[in-house]
């Protein structure tokens, strides 16, 4: 069951979130209708969830048997419960029916942190609109009719790439993304040209062509351009506007600083060996020929050029460790995996790994 966004407005600390943030929370939250006696959580549990009570009553019993109650009609119900871990009490429904909203606390905290960081930027007094509710165009070096408002920045959280940006980098991201207005049929990037920018579609639609063949369509919140920036190779495809549109651009240096450094996390050889013993999967993103000549033990081969097409076949519950021989292709692959929502890490020193973890035969 989806959560009505208007219900969230009364909850603390959600009272000051903007409409985009509330809509995202409504999509991410889970509405629960539980009968009398149903356990919400047990004492000692340590999952990632927090709860808000919308209707009914909850009883909470600690290890000494002391009982406390949370009633939806009371002021305390505006606050989350179940956030202290390990939980000190059992929680059960103590009314004929209880209606709760359950959130992943990590998602909740990320949205709140982003909103607060963007709010600090507005509150600094720089480039505020007359209403004080959105950044004016000069903050993002935009024209007066193209406001770079907080709703747009919050909408970026729908992209896995930006969802993993640390909150402390959010203001930098807002300052560094530059607008690019384009007309229908204009070329954004051309295959085999060098790559200097990372792009996010804000308005309009784009066509992706490889060797003259259409291979994809991009729309709002779709991003492109990362492979050339990460690998240093020329653009692998041409992107052309289908409609008039607005793209947001991030330079190579800002892309590396704001997105890549926090998103592509490196592991030492010791950490890789430990995770491999726990079931992590090693992915070699070199060509099949390179893989057959020399590879790491218990690794699989998914060449970088087919990785996008193979993403849907990977297990989202697994941890992935990515390597090549130099770190260039594996950096690109690790970024793509994280961008798609997988738990992926970069092997920091593949040459050392080849000396001690090479497969035989």
PDB file of C-alpha atoms in Angstrom, residues 114-338:
ATOM      1  CA  UNK A 114      19.760  16.539   1.328  1.00  0.00           C
ATOM      2  CA  UNK A 115      16.832  18.821   2.084  1.00  0.00           C
ATOM      3  CA  UNK A 116      18.663  20.419   4.996  1.00  0.00           C
ATOM      4  CA  UNK A 117      21.828  20.963   2.958  1.00  0.00           C
ATOM      5  CA  UNK A 118      19.884  22.635   0.168  1.00  0.00           C
ATOM      6  CA  UNK A 119      18.021  24.676   2.774  1.00  0.00           C
ATOM      7  CA  UNK A 120      21.316  25.923   4.189  1.00  0.00           C
ATOM      8  CA  UNK A 121      22.270  27.073   0.712  1.00  0.00           C
ATOM      9  CA  UNK A 122      19.039  29.037   0.416  1.00  0.00           C
ATOM     10  CA  UNK A 123      19.304  30.420   3.948  1.00  0.00           C
ATOM     11  CA  UNK A 124      22.798  31.759   3.231  1.00  0.00           C
ATOM     12  CA  UNK A 125      21.151  34.693   1.453  1.00  0.00           C
ATOM     13  CA  UNK A 126      22.725  33.939  -1.926  1.00  0.00           C
ATOM     14  CA  UNK A 127      20.487  34.305  -4.972  1.00  0.00           C
ATOM     15  CA  UNK A 128      17.157  33.778  -3.244  1.00  0.00           C
ATOM     16  CA  UNK A 129      13.858  34.350  -4.982  1.00  0.00           C
ATOM     17  CA  UNK A 130      11.384  36.865  -3.605  1.00  0.00           C
ATOM     18  CA  UNK A 131       9.474  34.081  -1.877  1.00  0.00           C
ATOM     19  CA  UNK A 132      12.640  32.570  -0.443  1.00  0.00           C
ATOM     20  CA  UNK A 133      11.495  29.156  -1.627  1.00  0.00           C
ATOM     21  CA  UNK A 134      13.919  28.458  -4.453  1.00  0.00           C
ATOM     22  CA  UNK A 135      17.392  29.255  -5.713  1.00  0.00           C
ATOM     23  CA  UNK A 136      17.537  31.924  -8.346  1.00  0.00           C
ATOM     24  CA  UNK A 137      19.164  31.303 -11.670  1.00  0.00           C
ATOM     25  CA  UNK A 138      22.518  32.930 -10.970  1.00  0.00           C
ATOM     26  CA  UNK A 139      23.348  30.246  -8.410  1.00  0.00           C
ATOM     27  CA  UNK A 140      23.345  27.733 -11.251  1.00  0.00           C
ATOM     28  CA  UNK A 141      24.302  30.262 -13.916  1.00  0.00           C
ATOM     29  CA  UNK A 142      20.928  29.852 -15.572  1.00  0.00           C
ATOM     30  CA  UNK A 143      18.639  32.260 -17.406  1.00  0.00           C
ATOM     31  CA  UNK A 144      15.917  33.974 -15.398  1.00  0.00           C
ATOM     32  CA  UNK A 145      13.217  31.634 -16.703  1.00  0.00           C
ATOM     33  CA  UNK A 146      15.103  28.461 -15.782  1.00  0.00           C
ATOM     34  CA  UNK A 147      15.180  28.314 -11.960  1.00  0.00           C
ATOM     35  CA  UNK A 148      17.447  25.733 -10.402  1.00  0.00           C
ATOM     36  CA  UNK A 149      15.069  25.068  -7.540  1.00  0.00           C
ATOM     37  CA  UNK A 150      15.237  22.699  -4.630  1.00  0.00           C
ATOM     38  CA  UNK A 151      12.595  20.399  -6.151  1.00  0.00           C
ATOM     39  CA  UNK A 152      14.926  19.684  -9.079  1.00  0.00           C
ATOM     40  CA  UNK A 153      17.853  18.920  -6.804  1.00  0.00           C
ATOM     41  CA  UNK A 154      15.678  16.691  -4.615  1.00  0.00           C
ATOM     42  CA  UNK A 155      14.432  14.915  -7.748  1.00  0.00           C
ATOM     43  CA  UNK A 156      18.023  13.813  -8.399  1.00  0.00           C
ATOM     44  CA  UNK A 157      17.627  11.439  -5.453  1.00  0.00           C
ATOM     45  CA  UNK A 158      15.504   9.305  -7.759  1.00  0.00           C
ATOM     46  CA  UNK A 159      18.782   8.535  -9.586  1.00  0.00           C
ATOM     47  CA  UNK A 160      20.904   5.935  -7.809  1.00  0.00           C
ATOM     48  CA  UNK A 161      24.061   7.835  -8.770  1.00  0.00           C
ATOM     49  CA  UNK A 162      23.035  10.939  -6.866  1.00  0.00           C
ATOM     50  CA  UNK A 163      21.358   9.047  -4.050  1.00  0.00           C
ATOM     51  CA  UNK A 164      24.813   7.935  -2.934  1.00  0.00           C
ATOM     52  CA  UNK A 165      26.285  11.443  -2.916  1.00  0.00           C
ATOM     53  CA  UNK A 166      27.204  12.342   0.686  1.00  0.00           C
ATOM     54  CA  UNK A 167      24.960  15.123   2.041  1.00  0.00           C
ATOM     55  CA  UNK A 168      28.004  17.335   2.572  1.00  0.00           C
ATOM     56  CA  UNK A 169      28.569  17.299  -1.233  1.00  0.00           C
ATOM     57  CA  UNK A 170      25.034  18.410  -2.097  1.00  0.00           C
ATOM     58  CA  UNK A 171      25.696  22.150  -2.013  1.00  0.00           C
ATOM     59  CA  UNK A 172      28.746  21.646  -4.235  1.00  0.00           C
ATOM     60  CA  UNK A 173      26.624  19.663  -6.664  1.00  0.00           C
ATOM     61  CA  UNK A 174      24.007  22.428  -6.829  1.00  0.00           C
ATOM     62  CA  UNK A 175      26.704  25.016  -7.491  1.00  0.00           C
ATOM     63  CA  UNK A 176      28.660  23.021 -10.073  1.00  0.00           C
ATOM     64  CA  UNK A 177      25.899  21.675 -12.333  1.00  0.00           C
ATOM     65  CA  UNK A 178      25.612  23.971 -15.353  1.00  0.00           C
ATOM     66  CA  UNK A 179      22.584  24.256 -17.669  1.00  0.00           C
ATOM     67  CA  UNK A 180      22.650  23.599 -21.395  1.00  0.00           C
ATOM     68  CA  UNK A 181      19.601  24.568 -23.480  1.00  0.00           C
ATOM     69  CA  UNK A 182      19.341  22.656 -26.759  1.00  0.00           C
ATOM     70  CA  UNK A 183      16.937  22.520 -29.691  1.00  0.00           C
ATOM     71  CA  UNK A 184      15.495  19.405 -31.300  1.00  0.00           C
ATOM     72  CA  UNK A 185      18.022  17.574 -33.532  1.00  0.00           C
ATOM     73  CA  UNK A 186      21.044  19.275 -31.963  1.00  0.00           C
ATOM     74  CA  UNK A 187      23.963  16.949 -31.201  1.00  0.00           C
ATOM     75  CA  UNK A 188      24.940  16.817 -27.524  1.00  0.00           C
ATOM     76  CA  UNK A 189      27.969  14.550 -27.881  1.00  0.00           C
ATOM     77  CA  UNK A 190      29.378  12.834 -30.948  1.00  0.00           C
ATOM     78  CA  UNK A 191      30.812   9.324 -31.119  1.00  0.00           C
ATOM     79  CA  UNK A 192      34.646   9.261 -31.088  1.00  0.00           C
ATOM     80  CA  UNK A 193      34.908  12.824 -29.747  1.00  0.00           C
ATOM     81  CA  UNK A 194      36.724  13.353 -26.422  1.00  0.00           C
ATOM     82  CA  UNK A 195      34.556  13.526 -23.310  1.00  0.00           C
ATOM     83  CA  UNK A 196      34.598  16.534 -20.998  1.00  0.00           C
ATOM     84  CA  UNK A 197      31.190  16.511 -19.283  1.00  0.00           C
ATOM     85  CA  UNK A 198      28.662  14.295 -17.528  1.00  0.00           C
ATOM     86  CA  UNK A 199      25.034  15.059 -18.421  1.00  0.00           C
ATOM     87  CA  UNK A 200      21.656  14.683 -16.718  1.00  0.00           C
ATOM     88  CA  UNK A 201      18.479  15.234 -18.715  1.00  0.00           C
ATOM     89  CA  UNK A 202      16.259  17.743 -16.950  1.00  0.00           C
ATOM     90  CA  UNK A 203      13.761  18.417 -19.739  1.00  0.00           C
ATOM     91  CA  UNK A 204      13.160  16.788 -23.121  1.00  0.00           C
ATOM     92  CA  UNK A 205      14.224  13.533 -24.754  1.00  0.00           C
ATOM     93  CA  UNK A 206      17.445  12.365 -26.437  1.00  0.00           C
ATOM     94  CA  UNK A 207      18.344   9.614 -28.900  1.00  0.00           C
ATOM     95  CA  UNK A 208      21.473   7.488 -28.363  1.00  0.00           C
ATOM     96  CA  UNK A 209      23.126   6.156 -31.531  1.00  0.00           C
ATOM     97  CA  UNK A 210      26.108   3.868 -31.941  1.00  0.00           C
ATOM     98  CA  UNK A 211      27.604   3.619 -35.431  1.00  0.00           C
ATOM     99  CA  UNK A 212      24.420   5.161 -36.787  1.00  0.00           C
ATOM    100  CA  UNK A 213      22.115   2.640 -35.085  1.00  0.00           C
ATOM    101  CA  UNK A 214      19.690   3.822 -32.403  1.00  0.00           C
ATOM    102  CA  UNK A 215      20.400   1.986 -29.155  1.00  0.00           C
ATOM    103  CA  UNK A 216      18.367   3.942 -26.625  1.00  0.00           C
ATOM    104  CA  UNK A 217      16.126   6.859 -25.685  1.00  0.00           C
ATOM    105  CA  UNK A 218      16.844   9.115 -22.699  1.00  0.00           C
ATOM    106  CA  UNK A 219      14.362  11.254 -20.780  1.00  0.00           C
ATOM    107  CA  UNK A 220      14.197  13.343 -17.587  1.00  0.00           C
ATOM    108  CA  UNK A 221      16.623  12.208 -14.854  1.00  0.00           C
ATOM    109  CA  UNK A 222      18.481   9.889 -17.233  1.00  0.00           C
ATOM    110  CA  UNK A 223      22.245  10.487 -17.214  1.00  0.00           C
ATOM    111  CA  UNK A 224      25.024   9.824 -19.717  1.00  0.00           C
ATOM    112  CA  UNK A 225      28.659  10.549 -20.450  1.00  0.00           C
ATOM    113  CA  UNK A 226      30.331   8.797 -17.538  1.00  0.00           C
ATOM    114  CA  UNK A 227      32.206   6.146 -19.498  1.00  0.00           C
ATOM    115  CA  UNK A 228      34.395   8.574 -21.455  1.00  0.00           C
ATOM    116  CA  UNK A 229      35.191  10.525 -18.288  1.00  0.00           C
ATOM    117  CA  UNK A 230      36.155   7.431 -16.331  1.00  0.00           C
ATOM    118  CA  UNK A 231      38.093   5.613 -19.033  1.00  0.00           C
ATOM    119  CA  UNK A 232      39.630   8.569 -20.857  1.00  0.00           C
ATOM    120  CA  UNK A 233      38.496   6.977 -24.115  1.00  0.00           C
ATOM    121  CA  UNK A 234      36.517   8.844 -26.804  1.00  0.00           C
ATOM    122  CA  UNK A 235      32.726   8.966 -26.644  1.00  0.00           C
ATOM    123  CA  UNK A 236      31.256   5.550 -27.423  1.00  0.00           C
ATOM    124  CA  UNK A 237      27.990   6.904 -28.847  1.00  0.00           C
ATOM    125  CA  UNK A 238      26.310   9.960 -30.329  1.00  0.00           C
ATOM    126  CA  UNK A 239      23.512  11.625 -28.354  1.00  0.00           C
ATOM    127  CA  UNK A 240      21.052  13.803 -30.283  1.00  0.00           C
ATOM    128  CA  UNK A 241      18.094  15.797 -28.982  1.00  0.00           C
ATOM    129  CA  UNK A 242      14.714  14.482 -30.137  1.00  0.00           C
ATOM    130  CA  UNK A 243      12.893  17.474 -28.645  1.00  0.00           C
ATOM    131  CA  UNK A 244      13.915  20.848 -27.305  1.00  0.00           C
ATOM    132  CA  UNK A 245      15.428  20.245 -23.905  1.00  0.00           C
ATOM    133  CA  UNK A 246      17.479  21.275 -20.922  1.00  0.00           C
ATOM    134  CA  UNK A 247      20.505  19.276 -19.796  1.00  0.00           C
ATOM    135  CA  UNK A 248      22.512  19.767 -16.613  1.00  0.00           C
ATOM    136  CA  UNK A 249      26.266  19.316 -17.042  1.00  0.00           C
ATOM    137  CA  UNK A 250      29.073  18.449 -14.666  1.00  0.00           C
ATOM    138  CA  UNK A 251      32.709  18.906 -15.705  1.00  0.00           C
ATOM    139  CA  UNK A 252      35.208  16.054 -15.552  1.00  0.00           C
ATOM    140  CA  UNK A 253      36.931  17.448 -12.444  1.00  0.00           C
ATOM    141  CA  UNK A 254      33.667  18.063 -10.591  1.00  0.00           C
ATOM    142  CA  UNK A 255      32.332  14.670 -11.681  1.00  0.00           C
ATOM    143  CA  UNK A 256      35.375  12.947 -10.193  1.00  0.00           C
ATOM    144  CA  UNK A 257      35.337  14.974  -6.993  1.00  0.00           C
ATOM    145  CA  UNK A 258      31.609  14.992  -6.224  1.00  0.00           C
ATOM    146  CA  UNK A 259      30.382  11.691  -7.682  1.00  0.00           C
ATOM    147  CA  UNK A 260      33.222   9.253  -8.313  1.00  0.00           C
ATOM    148  CA  UNK A 261      35.233   9.569  -5.123  1.00  0.00           C
ATOM    149  CA  UNK A 262      32.266   8.809  -2.841  1.00  0.00           C
ATOM    150  CA  UNK A 263      30.672   6.274  -5.188  1.00  0.00           C
ATOM    151  CA  UNK A 264      33.642   4.159  -6.319  1.00  0.00           C
ATOM    152  CA  UNK A 265      34.939   2.672  -3.091  1.00  0.00           C
ATOM    153  CA  UNK A 266      38.225   0.790  -3.204  1.00  0.00           C
ATOM    154  CA  UNK A 267      39.112  -2.348  -1.279  1.00  0.00           C
ATOM    155  CA  UNK A 268      42.517  -3.598  -0.234  1.00  0.00           C
ATOM    156  CA  UNK A 269      43.641  -7.092  -1.156  1.00  0.00           C
ATOM    157  CA  UNK A 270      43.032  -8.226   2.423  1.00  0.00           C
ATOM    158  CA  UNK A 271      39.469  -6.886   2.347  1.00  0.00           C
ATOM    159  CA  UNK A 272      38.823  -8.512  -1.029  1.00  0.00           C
ATOM    160  CA  UNK A 273      39.970 -11.924   0.178  1.00  0.00           C
ATOM    161  CA  UNK A 274      37.791 -11.636   3.277  1.00  0.00           C
ATOM    162  CA  UNK A 275      34.684 -10.653   1.307  1.00  0.00           C
ATOM    163  CA  UNK A 276      35.335 -13.369  -1.273  1.00  0.00           C
ATOM    164  CA  UNK A 277      35.277 -15.959   1.514  1.00  0.00           C
ATOM    165  CA  UNK A 278      31.911 -14.527   2.583  1.00  0.00           C
ATOM    166  CA  UNK A 279      30.443 -15.013  -0.882  1.00  0.00           C
ATOM    167  CA  UNK A 280      31.274 -11.792  -2.713  1.00  0.00           C
ATOM    168  CA  UNK A 281      31.566 -12.219  -6.478  1.00  0.00           C
ATOM    169  CA  UNK A 282      34.649 -11.031  -8.364  1.00  0.00           C
ATOM    170  CA  UNK A 283      33.946  -9.587 -11.816  1.00  0.00           C
ATOM    171  CA  UNK A 284      36.721  -9.292 -14.392  1.00  0.00           C
ATOM    172  CA  UNK A 285      35.672  -6.620 -16.891  1.00  0.00           C
ATOM    173  CA  UNK A 286      38.481  -7.212 -19.399  1.00  0.00           C
ATOM    174  CA  UNK A 287      37.955  -8.949 -22.725  1.00  0.00           C
ATOM    175  CA  UNK A 288      37.311 -12.687 -22.872  1.00  0.00           C
ATOM    176  CA  UNK A 289      40.786 -13.267 -24.310  1.00  0.00           C
ATOM    177  CA  UNK A 290      42.485 -11.390 -21.454  1.00  0.00           C
ATOM    178  CA  UNK A 291      40.368 -13.219 -18.911  1.00  0.00           C
ATOM    179  CA  UNK A 292      41.279 -16.651 -20.302  1.00  0.00           C
ATOM    180  CA  UNK A 293      44.966 -15.782 -20.295  1.00  0.00           C
ATOM    181  CA  UNK A 294      45.052 -14.696 -16.640  1.00  0.00           C
ATOM    182  CA  UNK A 295      42.285 -14.278 -14.082  1.00  0.00           C
ATOM    183  CA  UNK A 296      41.635 -14.287 -10.355  1.00  0.00           C
ATOM    184  CA  UNK A 297      40.329 -17.345  -8.578  1.00  0.00           C
ATOM    185  CA  UNK A 298      36.532 -17.731  -8.468  1.00  0.00           C
ATOM    186  CA  UNK A 299      35.982 -14.713 -10.727  1.00  0.00           C
ATOM    187  CA  UNK A 300      33.506 -14.326 -13.560  1.00  0.00           C
ATOM    188  CA  UNK A 301      34.013 -12.436 -16.811  1.00  0.00           C
ATOM    189  CA  UNK A 302      31.686  -9.650 -17.937  1.00  0.00           C
ATOM    190  CA  UNK A 303      33.560  -7.421 -20.410  1.00  0.00           C
ATOM    191  CA  UNK A 304      32.915  -3.745 -19.848  1.00  0.00           C
ATOM    192  CA  UNK A 305      31.346  -3.237 -23.263  1.00  0.00           C
ATOM    193  CA  UNK A 306      28.509  -5.684 -22.435  1.00  0.00           C
ATOM    194  CA  UNK A 307      28.104  -4.808 -18.757  1.00  0.00           C
ATOM    195  CA  UNK A 308      25.087  -2.534 -19.205  1.00  0.00           C
ATOM    196  CA  UNK A 309      23.237  -5.275 -21.064  1.00  0.00           C
ATOM    197  CA  UNK A 310      24.098  -7.844 -18.381  1.00  0.00           C
ATOM    198  CA  UNK A 311      23.144  -5.759 -15.337  1.00  0.00           C
ATOM    199  CA  UNK A 312      19.648  -7.197 -15.122  1.00  0.00           C
ATOM    200  CA  UNK A 313      21.091 -10.718 -14.811  1.00  0.00           C
ATOM    201  CA  UNK A 314      23.060  -9.960 -11.639  1.00  0.00           C
ATOM    202  CA  UNK A 315      21.819 -10.831  -8.158  1.00  0.00           C
ATOM    203  CA  UNK A 316      20.988  -7.601  -6.277  1.00  0.00           C
ATOM    204  CA  UNK A 317      21.567  -9.354  -2.944  1.00  0.00           C
ATOM    205  CA  UNK A 318      25.221 -10.102  -3.701  1.00  0.00           C
ATOM    206  CA  UNK A 319      28.333  -7.996  -3.180  1.00  0.00           C
ATOM    207  CA  UNK A 320      30.516  -7.488  -6.263  1.00  0.00           C
ATOM    208  CA  UNK A 321      34.248  -6.761  -6.454  1.00  0.00           C
ATOM    209  CA  UNK A 322      35.390  -5.451  -9.827  1.00  0.00           C
ATOM    210  CA  UNK A 323      38.840  -5.626 -11.374  1.00  0.00           C
ATOM    211  CA  UNK A 324      40.787  -5.314 -14.620  1.00  0.00           C
ATOM    212  CA  UNK A 325      44.562  -5.000 -15.002  1.00  0.00           C
ATOM    213  CA  UNK A 326      45.013  -1.236 -14.547  1.00  0.00           C
ATOM    214  CA  UNK A 327      41.925  -0.007 -12.699  1.00  0.00           C
ATOM    215  CA  UNK A 328      40.633   2.058 -15.624  1.00  0.00           C
ATOM    216  CA  UNK A 329      37.935  -0.249 -16.955  1.00  0.00           C
ATOM    217  CA  UNK A 330      37.095  -1.519 -13.485  1.00  0.00           C
ATOM    218  CA  UNK A 331      36.510   2.052 -12.212  1.00  0.00           C
ATOM    219  CA  UNK A 332      33.971   2.567 -14.974  1.00  0.00           C
ATOM    220  CA  UNK A 333      32.302  -0.764 -14.243  1.00  0.00           C
ATOM    221  CA  UNK A 334      32.150  -0.144 -10.488  1.00  0.00           C
ATOM    222  CA  UNK A 335      30.492   3.207 -11.110  1.00  0.00           C
ATOM    223  CA  UNK A 336      27.939   1.622 -13.457  1.00  0.00           C
ATOM    224  CA  UNK A 337      27.136  -1.126 -10.950  1.00  0.00           C
ATOM    225  CA  UNK A 338      26.648   1.320  -8.100  1.00  0.00           C
TER     226      UNK A 338
END
